[in-house]
């Protein structure tokens, strides 16, 4: 019996779900890092490990190629690079993890934006031989723009610089100087060798001058999402549940509002306001699969029953009374353009914010960001991978918070109605 199994149920620690992202320049070792993390924490299945060993042998390698765990596309394996975002899931018994391995090439910046949008922590890899590169700065800017709460700089391939503390100190100073200009305040630094396993799960014997935690220790102790500060309650309505069961009189007047709690928490009896009507009522019950709960918390999918009959439909939002979001038909945002077709200022697009859709027209482009130099440049249109500050006029109002306060209600996507493709991702200012 393991140590975890011997503990009483209430004594088993649960540090919550952590979504983290690995990013950096090409060949910095992102995929190898994830492979090493899963291999050393013994979370790789035997059949997967066997397949990786066979592929490594076919390549003529004497050691297991751990990058094969995330480089899943044929083109990735042929080129030895990451193109698409690769996701892996694992648990250590005390915490569940979702890992996103983002591509390093500049042309796949939009893929990195997609991966970063839900991450709680970003691991930015730096090759100890090369130091801070343009793609390091680019991914750091994107991580900061997308408000990832925790940033860890992993100085990898320390085995190729003789585990030099001077090299680590120089890269740390260089990165902090750059991060200070962006306004990135809290950064953790770890020297490591993903290939040999130093400071990933085990400390190893070659970095004894580093007194900080290993990467695994840092991941295990990082605060869970939504725990850093108190958040306002936001509940976009996805579906109105009206059971058609005439044989059950208890369900005759049942009206439940189903959705996912984007932020904050709610308790039975709390006063709430429904948007856009502005009508106020109280929470009569909170249910999951027909069972009543005393309260609901962020990221939980629930059904809310209200004390009064109020006309509510999909796209409306339930919030706590006195904690109203902004209600507006014009928005300012930082926009990442994801489509190969440029943004056309003359076209109408569809903006999807939480569960609400609204037709939108571009009102203006304030500037485009050169993510190599971080300079703000004038622009008349946007092309793929461009990031700019823009304004949109909406046909219907949305109920939003600044992205810096709430990633759930501060984000939106832009949809091309003719193709139904997602062409942009925005963060409200």
Short mmCIF file of C-alpha atoms in Angstrom, two decimals:
data_model
loop_
_atom_site.label_atom_id
_atom_site.label_comp_id
_atom_site.label_asym_id
_atom_site.label_seq_id
_atom_site.Cartn_x
_atom_site.Cartn_y
_atom_site.Cartn_z
CA UNK A 1 0.00 0.00 0.00
CA UNK A 2 1.36 3.44 -0.96
CA UNK A 3 1.79 6.37 1.41
CA UNK A 4 -1.15 8.16 -0.24
CA UNK A 5 -3.42 5.11 0.19
CA UNK A 6 -2.58 4.87 3.91
CA UNK A 7 -3.73 8.43 4.59
CA UNK A 8 -7.30 9.18 5.68
CA UNK A 9 -9.34 10.62 2.80
CA UNK A 10 -9.40 14.12 4.30
CA UNK A 11 -5.59 14.05 4.70
CA UNK A 12 -4.81 13.42 1.01
CA UNK A 13 -3.67 16.80 -0.34
CA UNK A 14 -5.41 18.20 -3.41
CA UNK A 15 -3.60 21.19 -4.88
CA UNK A 16 -6.13 21.60 -7.69
CA UNK A 17 -5.71 21.59 -11.45
CA UNK A 18 -2.72 23.40 -12.97
CA UNK A 19 -2.60 24.22 -16.68
CA UNK A 20 0.89 25.14 -17.80
CA UNK A 21 2.58 26.01 -21.06
CA UNK A 22 6.10 25.43 -22.36
CA UNK A 23 7.40 27.93 -24.90
CA UNK A 24 10.59 29.48 -26.19
CA UNK A 25 12.77 29.50 -29.28
CA UNK A 26 13.28 26.60 -31.68
CA UNK A 27 15.39 23.72 -30.33
CA UNK A 28 15.43 25.03 -26.76
CA UNK A 29 14.22 21.61 -25.60
CA UNK A 30 10.54 22.18 -24.81
CA UNK A 31 9.33 18.76 -25.94
CA UNK A 32 12.28 17.03 -24.26
CA UNK A 33 11.49 18.89 -21.03
CA UNK A 34 7.91 17.60 -21.01
CA UNK A 35 9.09 14.09 -21.85
CA UNK A 36 11.64 14.19 -19.01
CA UNK A 37 9.03 15.53 -16.57
CA UNK A 38 6.61 12.71 -17.38
CA UNK A 39 9.34 10.06 -17.54
CA UNK A 40 10.94 10.93 -14.19
CA UNK A 41 7.57 11.34 -12.47
CA UNK A 42 6.66 7.85 -13.79
CA UNK A 43 3.48 8.94 -15.56
CA UNK A 44 4.23 7.50 -19.04
CA UNK A 45 2.26 4.38 -19.92
CA UNK A 46 4.29 1.26 -20.73
CA UNK A 47 3.01 0.96 -24.31
CA UNK A 48 3.81 4.61 -25.03
CA UNK A 49 7.30 4.16 -23.60
CA UNK A 50 7.85 1.05 -25.74
CA UNK A 51 6.79 2.91 -28.90
CA UNK A 52 9.18 5.77 -28.08
CA UNK A 53 12.04 3.29 -27.58
CA UNK A 54 11.40 1.69 -30.98
CA UNK A 55 11.34 5.07 -32.75
CA UNK A 56 14.51 6.19 -30.96
CA UNK A 57 16.27 3.00 -32.09
CA UNK A 58 15.16 3.55 -35.70
CA UNK A 59 16.80 6.98 -35.54
CA UNK A 60 20.03 5.38 -34.39
CA UNK A 61 19.92 6.97 -30.94
CA UNK A 62 21.55 5.34 -27.94
CA UNK A 63 19.21 7.09 -25.48
CA UNK A 64 15.43 7.50 -25.37
CA UNK A 65 14.24 10.53 -27.38
CA UNK A 66 11.81 12.06 -24.87
CA UNK A 67 10.62 14.74 -27.32
CA UNK A 68 8.66 12.02 -29.17
CA UNK A 69 6.05 12.15 -26.41
CA UNK A 70 4.68 15.50 -27.61
CA UNK A 71 5.86 15.79 -31.22
CA UNK A 72 2.93 13.81 -32.59
CA UNK A 73 2.51 15.02 -36.17
CA UNK A 74 4.44 13.26 -38.93
CA UNK A 75 5.86 16.59 -40.11
CA UNK A 76 7.03 17.35 -36.57
CA UNK A 77 8.85 14.05 -36.23
CA UNK A 78 10.47 14.41 -39.65
CA UNK A 79 11.74 17.93 -38.91
CA UNK A 80 12.36 17.43 -35.18
CA UNK A 81 10.25 20.47 -34.31
CA UNK A 82 6.85 21.26 -32.80
CA UNK A 83 4.24 22.72 -35.19
CA UNK A 84 0.84 22.25 -33.56
CA UNK A 85 0.08 22.68 -29.87
CA UNK A 86 0.47 19.30 -28.15
CA UNK A 87 -1.48 18.65 -24.97
CA UNK A 88 -0.67 16.05 -22.33
CA UNK A 89 -2.55 15.17 -19.14
CA UNK A 90 -1.13 13.61 -16.00
CA UNK A 91 -1.61 13.46 -12.26
CA UNK A 92 0.80 13.05 -9.37
CA UNK A 93 -1.80 12.05 -6.80
CA UNK A 94 -1.72 15.50 -5.21
CA UNK A 95 -2.39 17.58 -8.34
CA UNK A 96 -3.78 17.20 -11.86
CA UNK A 97 -1.93 18.80 -14.79
CA UNK A 98 -2.68 19.83 -18.36
CA UNK A 99 0.50 20.60 -20.31
CA UNK A 100 0.52 22.59 -23.56
CA UNK A 101 3.68 22.39 -25.67
CA UNK A 102 3.70 25.48 -27.91
CA UNK A 103 5.63 25.69 -31.20
CA UNK A 104 8.80 27.79 -31.25
CA UNK A 105 8.80 29.03 -34.86
CA UNK A 106 7.65 32.60 -35.43
CA UNK A 107 5.19 31.51 -38.14
CA UNK A 108 3.26 29.50 -35.51
CA UNK A 109 2.81 32.41 -33.08
CA UNK A 110 -0.98 32.05 -33.36
CA UNK A 111 -0.70 28.48 -32.04
CA UNK A 112 1.18 29.77 -29.01
CA UNK A 113 -1.57 32.34 -28.37
CA UNK A 114 -4.16 29.55 -28.41
CA UNK A 115 -2.18 27.50 -25.87
CA UNK A 116 -1.49 30.49 -23.60
CA UNK A 117 -5.11 31.61 -23.37
CA UNK A 118 -5.95 29.04 -20.68
CA UNK A 119 -2.55 28.59 -19.01
CA UNK A 120 -2.00 29.32 -15.30
CA UNK A 121 1.78 29.11 -15.59
CA UNK A 122 4.28 29.55 -18.45
CA UNK A 123 7.67 27.86 -18.63
CA UNK A 124 9.87 29.88 -20.98
CA UNK A 125 12.90 27.87 -22.02
CA UNK A 126 16.24 29.49 -22.84
CA UNK A 127 19.19 27.63 -24.36
CA UNK A 128 22.10 28.33 -21.98
CA UNK A 129 24.46 28.60 -24.97
CA UNK A 130 22.36 31.24 -26.78
CA UNK A 131 20.83 33.37 -24.04
CA UNK A 132 17.77 35.58 -24.56
CA UNK A 133 16.68 35.50 -28.21
CA UNK A 134 13.99 37.32 -30.21
CA UNK A 135 11.55 34.41 -29.79
CA UNK A 136 12.22 34.44 -26.03
CA UNK A 137 11.12 38.07 -25.94
CA UNK A 138 8.17 37.36 -28.23
CA UNK A 139 6.81 34.54 -26.09
CA UNK A 140 7.43 36.49 -22.88
CA UNK A 141 5.44 39.40 -24.31
CA UNK A 142 2.58 37.09 -25.30
CA UNK A 143 2.57 35.41 -21.88
CA UNK A 144 2.38 38.84 -20.24
CA UNK A 145 -0.27 40.06 -22.71
CA UNK A 146 -2.42 36.99 -22.01
CA UNK A 147 -2.05 37.58 -18.25
CA UNK A 148 -0.53 34.21 -17.36
CA UNK A 149 -0.19 34.57 -13.56
CA UNK A 150 3.11 32.68 -13.10
CA UNK A 151 6.21 32.83 -15.32
CA UNK A 152 9.14 30.43 -14.88
CA UNK A 153 12.31 30.90 -16.91
CA UNK A 154 14.03 27.55 -17.40
CA UNK A 155 17.67 27.94 -18.46
CA UNK A 156 18.08 24.61 -20.25
CA UNK A 157 21.08 22.70 -21.62
CA UNK A 158 23.26 23.67 -18.67
CA UNK A 159 25.22 20.45 -19.39
CA UNK A 160 26.53 22.12 -22.58
CA UNK A 161 28.03 25.07 -20.64
CA UNK A 162 29.63 22.93 -17.90
CA UNK A 163 26.82 23.82 -15.46
CA UNK A 164 28.33 27.30 -15.11
CA UNK A 165 26.70 29.52 -12.44
CA UNK A 166 28.15 32.57 -14.22
CA UNK A 167 26.27 31.73 -17.42
CA UNK A 168 23.03 31.27 -15.46
CA UNK A 169 23.54 34.61 -13.63
CA UNK A 170 24.22 36.44 -16.91
CA UNK A 171 21.06 35.09 -18.58
CA UNK A 172 19.00 35.88 -15.49
CA UNK A 173 20.21 39.50 -15.45
CA UNK A 174 19.59 39.88 -19.19
CA UNK A 175 16.05 38.53 -18.93
CA UNK A 176 15.16 40.65 -15.88
CA UNK A 177 16.27 43.80 -17.70
CA UNK A 178 13.93 42.95 -20.57
CA UNK A 179 11.07 41.84 -18.29
CA UNK A 180 11.24 45.09 -16.34
CA UNK A 181 10.47 47.07 -19.51
CA UNK A 182 7.37 44.94 -20.13
CA UNK A 183 6.17 45.21 -16.54
CA UNK A 184 6.65 41.52 -15.74
CA UNK A 185 7.21 41.59 -11.98
CA UNK A 186 7.29 38.04 -10.64
CA UNK A 187 9.64 35.63 -12.45
CA UNK A 188 11.22 32.40 -11.15
CA UNK A 189 14.50 31.07 -12.64
CA UNK A 190 15.67 27.45 -12.69
CA UNK A 191 18.88 26.07 -14.25
CA UNK A 192 18.38 22.60 -15.72
CA UNK A 193 19.26 19.91 -18.21
CA UNK A 194 16.12 18.36 -19.71
CA UNK A 195 18.21 15.78 -21.57
CA UNK A 196 19.94 14.46 -18.44
CA UNK A 197 17.21 15.30 -15.92
CA UNK A 198 18.99 17.81 -13.66
CA UNK A 199 16.52 19.98 -11.69
CA UNK A 200 13.41 18.61 -13.45
CA UNK A 201 12.08 16.06 -10.94
CA UNK A 202 15.36 15.06 -9.29
CA UNK A 203 17.99 17.62 -8.31
CA UNK A 204 20.94 15.68 -9.75
CA UNK A 205 24.50 16.24 -8.56
CA UNK A 206 25.82 18.82 -11.01
CA UNK A 207 23.88 21.94 -10.01
CA UNK A 208 24.60 21.93 -6.29
CA UNK A 209 25.25 25.69 -6.37
CA UNK A 210 21.51 26.25 -7.04
CA UNK A 211 19.51 26.27 -3.81
CA UNK A 212 16.01 26.82 -5.21
CA UNK A 213 13.26 24.25 -5.92
CA UNK A 214 13.26 21.81 -8.82
CA UNK A 215 10.73 22.41 -11.58
CA UNK A 216 8.53 19.62 -10.25
CA UNK A 217 8.58 21.05 -6.71
CA UNK A 218 7.64 24.46 -8.07
CA UNK A 219 4.74 23.05 -10.09
CA UNK A 220 3.43 21.10 -7.11
CA UNK A 221 3.37 24.19 -4.87
CA UNK A 222 2.13 26.84 -7.33
CA UNK A 223 -1.19 28.30 -6.06
CA UNK A 224 -4.27 26.93 -7.80
CA UNK A 225 -6.10 29.05 -10.33
CA UNK A 226 -8.76 31.45 -8.94
CA UNK A 227 -7.09 31.36 -5.49
CA UNK A 228 -4.83 34.41 -5.87
CA UNK A 229 -7.52 37.04 -5.17
CA UNK A 230 -11.26 37.39 -4.67
CA UNK A 231 -13.16 37.40 -7.97
CA UNK A 232 -16.57 38.74 -8.93
CA UNK A 233 -19.25 36.18 -9.71
CA UNK A 234 -19.93 35.74 -13.43
CA UNK A 235 -22.37 33.15 -14.83
CA UNK A 236 -23.09 33.33 -18.58
CA UNK A 237 -26.27 31.37 -19.30
CA UNK A 238 -25.75 28.54 -21.81
CA UNK A 239 -29.12 26.83 -21.73
CA UNK A 240 -32.55 27.25 -20.15
CA UNK A 241 -33.80 23.91 -18.84
CA UNK A 242 -37.59 23.38 -19.00
CA UNK A 243 -38.32 19.62 -18.64
CA UNK A 244 -41.32 18.48 -20.68
CA UNK A 245 -42.61 15.84 -18.27
CA UNK A 246 -46.33 16.24 -17.64
CA UNK A 247 -46.33 13.08 -15.52
CA UNK A 248 -44.18 14.71 -12.82
CA UNK A 249 -45.95 17.67 -11.18
CA UNK A 250 -42.70 18.75 -9.45
CA UNK A 251 -41.18 19.53 -12.85
CA UNK A 252 -44.17 21.45 -14.19
CA UNK A 253 -42.81 24.86 -13.16
CA UNK A 254 -39.13 23.91 -13.22
CA UNK A 255 -36.92 26.56 -14.86
CA UNK A 256 -33.19 26.05 -14.44
CA UNK A 257 -30.42 28.16 -15.95
CA UNK A 258 -27.46 26.03 -16.95
CA UNK A 259 -23.88 27.14 -17.55
CA UNK A 260 -20.34 27.35 -16.25
CA UNK A 261 -19.21 29.64 -13.45
CA UNK A 262 -16.51 31.76 -15.09
CA UNK A 263 -15.32 33.37 -11.86
CA UNK A 264 -16.23 33.93 -8.23
CA UNK A 265 -18.64 31.83 -6.18
CA UNK A 266 -22.34 31.77 -5.40
CA UNK A 267 -24.35 30.58 -2.38
CA UNK A 268 -28.04 29.75 -2.07
CA UNK A 269 -29.87 32.89 -0.95
CA UNK A 270 -27.44 35.34 -2.56
CA UNK A 271 -29.03 38.38 -4.26
CA UNK A 272 -28.30 38.39 -8.00
CA UNK A 273 -28.89 40.64 -11.00
CA UNK A 274 -29.74 39.38 -14.47
CA UNK A 275 -28.25 41.13 -17.49
CA UNK A 276 -29.23 42.78 -19.80
CA UNK A 277 -32.63 43.30 -18.12
CA UNK A 278 -31.14 44.48 -14.81
CA UNK A 279 -33.86 42.65 -12.84
CA UNK A 280 -32.92 41.49 -9.34
CA UNK A 281 -33.84 38.31 -7.49
CA UNK A 282 -32.32 35.67 -5.18
CA UNK A 283 -30.83 32.23 -5.70
CA UNK A 284 -33.37 29.55 -4.72
CA UNK A 285 -31.20 26.51 -5.45
CA UNK A 286 -27.95 25.38 -7.08
CA UNK A 287 -27.95 21.92 -8.65
CA UNK A 288 -25.63 19.44 -10.36
CA UNK A 289 -27.33 16.43 -11.98
CA UNK A 290 -30.44 17.09 -9.91
CA UNK A 291 -28.59 17.16 -6.58
CA UNK A 292 -28.66 20.38 -4.56
CA UNK A 293 -25.38 22.10 -3.62
CA UNK A 294 -24.90 24.80 -0.96
CA UNK A 295 -22.67 26.86 -3.26
CA UNK A 296 -20.99 26.95 -6.68
CA UNK A 297 -17.37 27.90 -7.45
CA UNK A 298 -15.34 28.97 -10.49
CA UNK A 299 -15.08 26.50 -13.39
CA UNK A 300 -18.00 24.45 -12.06
CA UNK A 301 -20.90 23.64 -14.41
CA UNK A 302 -24.19 24.01 -12.52
CA UNK A 303 -27.90 24.73 -12.84
CA UNK A 304 -29.18 27.81 -11.01
CA UNK A 305 -32.80 28.18 -9.92
CA UNK A 306 -34.07 31.66 -9.04
CA UNK A 307 -36.73 32.82 -6.58
CA UNK A 308 -38.68 34.84 -9.16
CA UNK A 309 -39.91 34.23 -12.70
CA UNK A 310 -37.58 36.26 -14.95
CA UNK A 311 -37.30 36.05 -18.73
CA UNK A 312 -33.75 34.76 -19.29
CA UNK A 313 -32.26 33.22 -22.43
CA UNK A 314 -28.90 31.97 -23.71
CA UNK A 315 -26.33 34.78 -23.80
CA UNK A 316 -27.72 36.55 -20.71
CA UNK A 317 -25.55 36.74 -17.60
CA UNK A 318 -26.27 36.25 -13.89
CA UNK A 319 -24.05 38.26 -11.52
CA UNK A 320 -24.15 39.14 -7.85
CA UNK A 321 -26.07 42.33 -7.11
CA UNK A 322 -23.63 45.20 -6.63
CA UNK A 323 -20.87 43.53 -8.72
CA UNK A 324 -21.98 44.52 -12.21
CA UNK A 325 -19.65 44.22 -15.23
CA UNK A 326 -19.38 46.80 -17.98
CA UNK A 327 -22.31 46.74 -20.42
CA UNK A 328 -21.19 48.22 -23.72
CA UNK A 329 -21.75 48.18 -27.49
CA UNK A 330 -18.22 49.44 -28.16
CA UNK A 331 -15.06 47.70 -26.98
CA UNK A 332 -11.32 48.38 -26.95
CA UNK A 333 -9.05 45.35 -27.00
CA UNK A 334 -5.69 43.85 -27.84
CA UNK A 335 -6.38 41.57 -30.81
CA UNK A 336 -4.31 38.64 -32.10
CA UNK A 337 -5.16 38.01 -35.74
CA UNK A 338 -5.12 34.26 -36.45
CA UNK A 339 -6.31 33.98 -40.03
CA UNK A 340 -4.31 33.78 -43.26
CA UNK A 341 -6.86 36.23 -44.71
CA UNK A 342 -6.14 39.80 -43.50
CA UNK A 343 -8.57 41.71 -41.31
CA UNK A 344 -10.87 43.65 -43.64
CA UNK A 345 -12.03 46.95 -42.05
CA UNK A 346 -15.05 47.04 -44.39
CA UNK A 347 -16.42 43.63 -43.42
CA UNK A 348 -18.73 42.68 -40.60
CA UNK A 349 -17.55 39.94 -38.27
CA UNK A 350 -19.16 38.02 -35.45
CA UNK A 351 -17.77 38.50 -31.94
CA UNK A 352 -18.40 35.66 -29.49
CA UNK A 353 -18.02 36.70 -25.86
CA UNK A 354 -18.83 33.99 -23.29
CA UNK A 355 -22.18 32.61 -24.57
CA UNK A 356 -23.26 35.79 -26.37
CA UNK A 357 -22.78 36.55 -30.08
CA UNK A 358 -22.91 39.99 -31.66
CA UNK A 359 -22.26 41.30 -35.15
CA UNK A 360 -19.31 43.70 -35.12
CA UNK A 361 -17.58 46.24 -37.31
CA UNK A 362 -14.00 47.41 -36.86
CA UNK A 363 -14.01 50.99 -35.55
CA UNK A 364 -10.24 51.56 -35.76
CA UNK A 365 -6.72 50.23 -35.28
CA UNK A 366 -4.79 52.32 -32.75
CA UNK A 367 -1.45 50.57 -33.37
CA UNK A 368 0.19 47.29 -34.24
CA UNK A 369 2.87 45.83 -31.97
CA UNK A 370 6.19 44.77 -33.50
CA UNK A 371 6.80 41.81 -31.20
CA UNK A 372 10.47 41.69 -32.13
CA UNK A 373 11.21 45.26 -30.99
CA UNK A 374 8.01 45.78 -28.89
CA UNK A 375 7.47 49.08 -30.73
CA UNK A 376 3.99 50.40 -31.51
CA UNK A 377 3.48 51.04 -35.22
CA UNK A 378 0.58 52.53 -37.24
CA UNK A 379 -1.43 49.99 -39.24
CA UNK A 380 -4.37 50.04 -41.64
CA UNK A 381 -4.94 46.28 -41.66
CA UNK A 382 -3.79 43.16 -39.83
CA UNK A 383 -2.29 39.98 -41.23
CA UNK A 384 -1.74 36.55 -39.67
CA UNK A 385 0.10 36.62 -36.30
CA UNK A 386 -0.26 40.42 -35.98
CA UNK A 387 -1.12 41.82 -32.54
CA UNK A 388 -2.77 45.23 -32.34
CA UNK A 389 -4.93 47.48 -30.22
CA UNK A 390 -8.31 47.82 -31.92
CA UNK A 391 -11.85 49.06 -31.37
CA UNK A 392 -15.09 47.33 -32.42
CA UNK A 393 -18.67 48.61 -32.64
CA UNK A 394 -21.21 45.92 -31.70
CA UNK A 395 -24.83 45.41 -32.72
CA UNK A 396 -25.65 43.90 -29.31
CA UNK A 397 -24.11 44.83 -25.95
CA UNK A 398 -21.78 42.47 -24.10
CA UNK A 399 -21.24 42.15 -20.34
CA UNK A 400 -17.52 42.28 -19.84
CA UNK A 401 -14.64 42.87 -17.46
CA UNK A 402 -11.10 43.97 -18.32
CA UNK A 403 -9.00 40.94 -19.25
CA UNK A 404 -6.53 41.83 -16.47
CA UNK A 405 -9.35 41.28 -13.93
CA UNK A 406 -11.08 38.25 -15.44
CA UNK A 407 -9.80 36.08 -18.26
CA UNK A 408 -13.21 34.41 -18.60
CA UNK A 409 -15.26 37.55 -19.22
CA UNK A 410 -12.39 39.65 -20.58
CA UNK A 411 -11.73 37.49 -23.64
CA UNK A 412 -13.54 37.04 -26.93
CA UNK A 413 -13.05 35.50 -30.36
CA UNK A 414 -13.73 36.93 -33.80
CA UNK A 415 -15.56 34.68 -36.28
CA UNK A 416 -15.79 34.96 -40.05
CA UNK A 417 -19.50 34.40 -40.70
CA UNK A 418 -18.96 33.19 -44.27
CA UNK A 419 -16.65 30.32 -43.26
CA UNK A 420 -17.49 30.04 -39.54
CA UNK A 421 -13.73 30.03 -38.87
CA UNK A 422 -12.20 31.69 -35.80
CA UNK A 423 -10.03 34.46 -37.25
CA UNK A 424 -9.06 36.48 -34.16
CA UNK A 425 -8.71 36.34 -30.38
CA UNK A 426 -9.08 39.44 -28.24
CA UNK A 427 -8.45 40.67 -24.72
CA UNK A 428 -10.56 43.56 -23.45
CA UNK A 429 -8.85 46.61 -22.03
#
